[in-house]
mmCIF file of C-alpha atoms in Angstrom:
data_model
loop_
_atom_site.group_PDB
_atom_site.id
_atom_site.type_symbol
_atom_site.label_atom_id
_atom_site.label_comp_id
_atom_site.label_asym_id
_atom_site.label_seq_id
_atom_site.Cartn_x
_atom_site.Cartn_y
_atom_site.Cartn_z
ATOM 1 C CA UNK A 22 136.614 66.885 1.351
ATOM 2 C CA UNK A 23 135.346 63.860 3.320
ATOM 3 C CA UNK A 24 136.629 60.258 2.526
ATOM 4 C CA UNK A 25 134.545 57.849 0.410
ATOM 5 C CA UNK A 26 132.654 55.115 2.602
ATOM 6 C CA UNK A 27 130.656 52.228 1.248
ATOM 7 C CA UNK A 28 126.951 53.102 2.108
ATOM 8 C CA UNK A 29 128.268 56.026 4.162
ATOM 9 C CA UNK A 30 129.436 53.815 7.021
ATOM 10 C CA UNK A 31 132.555 51.575 6.117
ATOM 11 C CA UNK A 32 135.815 52.947 5.079
ATOM 12 C CA UNK A 33 138.061 51.410 2.452
ATOM 13 C CA UNK A 34 141.323 52.470 4.501
ATOM 14 C CA UNK A 35 143.456 49.781 5.923
ATOM 15 C CA UNK A 36 142.054 46.897 3.916
ATOM 16 C CA UNK A 37 144.331 44.294 2.931
ATOM 17 C CA UNK A 38 144.294 40.939 0.873
ATOM 18 C CA UNK A 39 145.788 38.009 2.794
ATOM 19 C CA UNK A 40 146.527 35.862 -0.460
ATOM 20 C CA UNK A 41 149.318 37.531 -2.619
ATOM 21 C CA UNK A 42 147.978 35.801 -5.700
ATOM 22 C CA UNK A 43 144.571 37.370 -5.434
ATOM 23 C CA UNK A 44 145.646 40.915 -4.843
ATOM 24 C CA UNK A 45 145.195 42.052 -8.497
ATOM 25 C CA UNK A 46 141.771 40.198 -8.860
ATOM 26 C CA UNK A 47 139.965 41.323 -5.567
ATOM 27 C CA UNK A 48 139.422 45.048 -6.189
ATOM 28 C CA UNK A 49 139.239 46.954 -2.903
ATOM 29 C CA UNK A 50 141.253 49.895 -3.960
ATOM 30 C CA UNK A 51 138.556 51.384 -5.995
ATOM 31 C CA UNK A 52 136.264 53.518 -3.563
ATOM 32 C CA UNK A 53 132.570 53.731 -4.234
ATOM 33 C CA UNK A 54 129.697 55.039 -2.255
ATOM 34 C CA UNK A 55 127.221 52.302 -3.492
ATOM 35 C CA UNK A 56 128.026 49.175 -5.505
ATOM 36 C CA UNK A 57 126.443 50.490 -8.601
ATOM 37 C CA UNK A 58 128.920 51.865 -10.909
ATOM 38 C CA UNK A 59 127.206 51.073 -14.306
ATOM 39 C CA UNK A 60 130.625 49.877 -15.538
ATOM 40 C CA UNK A 61 130.972 47.830 -18.627
ATOM 41 C CA UNK A 62 133.254 45.256 -17.235
ATOM 42 C CA UNK A 63 132.567 42.466 -19.594
ATOM 43 C CA UNK A 64 133.580 44.320 -22.756
ATOM 44 C CA UNK A 65 137.124 43.026 -22.626
ATOM 45 C CA UNK A 66 138.761 40.032 -21.200
ATOM 46 C CA UNK A 67 139.951 40.403 -17.651
ATOM 47 C CA UNK A 68 138.243 43.762 -17.326
ATOM 48 C CA UNK A 69 136.158 42.301 -14.473
ATOM 49 C CA UNK A 70 139.138 42.150 -12.304
ATOM 50 C CA UNK A 71 138.817 46.192 -12.154
ATOM 51 C CA UNK A 72 135.213 45.799 -10.819
ATOM 52 C CA UNK A 73 134.816 46.431 -7.044
ATOM 53 C CA UNK A 74 134.432 43.086 -5.289
ATOM 54 C CA UNK A 75 131.281 44.322 -3.493
ATOM 55 C CA UNK A 76 129.577 45.104 -6.959
ATOM 56 C CA UNK A 77 130.649 41.670 -8.127
ATOM 57 C CA UNK A 78 128.903 40.184 -5.145
ATOM 58 C CA UNK A 79 125.679 42.157 -5.825
ATOM 59 C CA UNK A 80 125.714 41.223 -9.507
ATOM 60 C CA UNK A 81 126.155 37.429 -8.416
ATOM 61 C CA UNK A 82 123.020 37.752 -6.128
ATOM 62 C CA UNK A 83 120.863 38.743 -9.223
ATOM 63 C CA UNK A 84 120.619 35.121 -10.442
ATOM 64 C CA UNK A 85 117.576 32.670 -11.072
ATOM 65 C CA UNK A 86 115.258 34.363 -13.534
ATOM 66 C CA UNK A 87 112.919 35.997 -10.905
ATOM 67 C CA UNK A 88 115.862 38.091 -9.578
ATOM 68 C CA UNK A 89 117.364 39.208 -13.019
ATOM 69 C CA UNK A 90 117.912 42.920 -13.205
ATOM 70 C CA UNK A 91 116.870 43.721 -9.584
ATOM 71 C CA UNK A 92 120.065 45.311 -8.684
ATOM 72 C CA UNK A 93 118.489 47.763 -6.060
ATOM 73 C CA UNK A 94 117.157 44.688 -4.145
ATOM 74 C CA UNK A 95 120.534 42.850 -4.369
ATOM 75 C CA UNK A 96 122.271 46.190 -2.892
ATOM 76 C CA UNK A 97 119.609 46.394 -0.022
ATOM 77 C CA UNK A 98 120.511 42.644 0.714
ATOM 78 C CA UNK A 99 124.181 43.472 0.790
ATOM 79 C CA UNK A 100 123.704 46.474 3.100
ATOM 80 C CA UNK A 101 121.581 44.464 5.590
ATOM 81 C CA UNK A 102 124.287 41.617 5.444
ATOM 82 C CA UNK A 103 127.176 44.154 6.032
ATOM 83 C CA UNK A 104 125.194 45.666 9.034
ATOM 84 C CA UNK A 105 124.789 41.987 10.403
ATOM 85 C CA UNK A 106 128.535 41.190 10.044
ATOM 86 C CA UNK A 107 129.493 44.469 11.569
ATOM 87 C CA UNK A 108 127.221 43.855 14.626
ATOM 88 C CA UNK A 109 128.505 40.167 14.959
ATOM 89 C CA UNK A 110 132.257 40.525 14.286
ATOM 90 C CA UNK A 111 132.935 44.420 15.081
ATOM 91 C CA UNK A 112 135.023 44.543 12.186
ATOM 92 C CA UNK A 113 134.908 46.060 8.652
ATOM 93 C CA UNK A 114 132.554 43.978 6.496
ATOM 94 C CA UNK A 115 134.469 44.857 3.335
ATOM 95 C CA UNK A 116 137.483 43.079 5.042
ATOM 96 C CA UNK A 117 135.481 40.302 6.014
ATOM 97 C CA UNK A 118 134.249 39.953 2.377
ATOM 98 C CA UNK A 119 137.812 40.048 1.031
ATOM 99 C CA UNK A 120 138.797 37.316 3.412
ATOM 100 C CA UNK A 121 135.801 35.066 2.646
ATOM 101 C CA UNK A 122 136.434 35.432 -1.172
ATOM 102 C CA UNK A 123 140.191 34.557 -0.575
ATOM 103 C CA UNK A 124 139.309 31.509 1.572
ATOM 104 C CA UNK A 125 136.574 30.158 -0.514
ATOM 105 C CA UNK A 126 138.004 29.559 -3.927
ATOM 106 C CA UNK A 127 139.651 26.141 -4.639
ATOM 107 C CA UNK A 128 143.239 26.184 -5.309
ATOM 108 C CA UNK A 129 143.385 22.829 -7.011
ATOM 109 C CA UNK A 130 140.904 21.199 -9.467
ATOM 110 C CA UNK A 131 140.842 18.110 -11.724
ATOM 111 C CA UNK A 132 140.454 17.900 -15.513
ATOM 112 C CA UNK A 133 139.838 15.245 -17.993
ATOM 113 C CA UNK A 134 142.826 13.746 -19.878
ATOM 114 C CA UNK A 135 142.010 11.247 -22.420
ATOM 115 C CA UNK A 136 142.786 9.598 -25.790
ATOM 116 C CA UNK A 137 141.331 6.907 -27.630
ATOM 117 C CA UNK A 138 138.351 6.365 -25.119
ATOM 118 C CA UNK A 139 140.488 6.195 -22.008
ATOM 119 C CA UNK A 140 139.852 8.970 -19.632
ATOM 120 C CA UNK A 141 141.635 9.780 -16.454
ATOM 121 C CA UNK A 142 141.393 12.656 -14.156
ATOM 122 C CA UNK A 143 144.565 14.768 -13.674
ATOM 123 C CA UNK A 144 145.057 17.303 -10.816
ATOM 124 C CA UNK A 145 145.773 20.970 -11.971
ATOM 125 C CA UNK A 146 146.138 24.292 -10.496
ATOM 126 C CA UNK A 147 143.402 26.916 -10.603
ATOM 127 C CA UNK A 148 143.888 30.494 -11.895
ATOM 128 C CA UNK A 149 143.382 33.430 -9.557
ATOM 129 C CA UNK A 150 140.561 34.849 -11.681
ATOM 130 C CA UNK A 151 138.754 31.467 -11.576
ATOM 131 C CA UNK A 152 139.284 31.256 -7.822
ATOM 132 C CA UNK A 153 137.795 34.663 -7.294
ATOM 133 C CA UNK A 154 134.770 33.785 -9.739
ATOM 134 C CA UNK A 155 134.143 30.438 -8.099
ATOM 135 C CA UNK A 156 134.295 31.964 -4.548
ATOM 136 C CA UNK A 157 131.753 34.569 -5.265
ATOM 137 C CA UNK A 158 129.398 31.965 -6.904
ATOM 138 C CA UNK A 159 129.809 29.585 -4.193
ATOM 139 C CA UNK A 160 129.053 32.255 -1.378
ATOM 140 C CA UNK A 161 125.971 33.435 -3.026
ATOM 141 C CA UNK A 162 124.562 30.318 -3.974
ATOM 142 C CA UNK A 163 125.085 28.844 -0.417
ATOM 143 C CA UNK A 164 123.255 31.770 0.891
ATOM 144 C CA UNK A 165 120.445 31.600 -1.658
ATOM 145 C CA UNK A 166 119.794 27.923 -0.983
ATOM 146 C CA UNK A 167 120.013 28.127 2.610
ATOM 147 C CA UNK A 168 117.392 31.028 2.624
ATOM 148 C CA UNK A 169 115.075 29.564 0.133
ATOM 149 C CA UNK A 170 111.668 28.514 2.008
ATOM 150 C CA UNK A 171 113.246 29.212 5.354
ATOM 151 C CA UNK A 172 112.456 31.786 8.053
ATOM 152 C CA UNK A 173 116.130 33.316 7.902
ATOM 153 C CA UNK A 174 116.347 36.100 5.415
ATOM 154 C CA UNK A 175 118.876 35.984 2.624
ATOM 155 C CA UNK A 176 120.887 38.911 4.294
ATOM 156 C CA UNK A 177 121.244 36.703 7.345
ATOM 157 C CA UNK A 178 122.370 33.871 5.307
ATOM 158 C CA UNK A 179 124.796 35.660 3.434
ATOM 159 C CA UNK A 180 126.144 37.250 6.498
ATOM 160 C CA UNK A 181 126.569 33.748 8.063
ATOM 161 C CA UNK A 182 128.442 32.427 4.738
ATOM 162 C CA UNK A 183 130.735 35.281 4.678
ATOM 163 C CA UNK A 184 131.715 35.117 8.471
ATOM 164 C CA UNK A 185 132.078 31.511 8.234
ATOM 165 C CA UNK A 186 134.136 31.376 5.229
#
């Protein structure tokens, strides 16, 4: 029996997460052929941590009304972006994605603390799940805005975002 590879090209063997706090939230151990598992990962709280990170990136690309529900188109964009990443870096694109998500999420944020009309900002740590969610959102939003009404395709912009993160 042959090993499971993403899009028939990229292996899940030898991948690692550099940030120890994100190991439980970036799922690269679940091996898939294509990022379309039809899993119900929002039924219970924290179940989305079991969703493969590539599929979470695909789902995040399906935003802004006109792209809702077009998962096959989002999968094609990811496939082209991974091809570009492989050509430019000569490394496994799944590892590049995992590193980009680990590097992109904010570690510290500020919240509003106030009583009796006086509001001040207080620095707080960010949970690992929010870091992963925010990183995926920021990567896809940056690629989408960079590609909008430009000559560069969204796959090229997403590849640039993932490599430079």
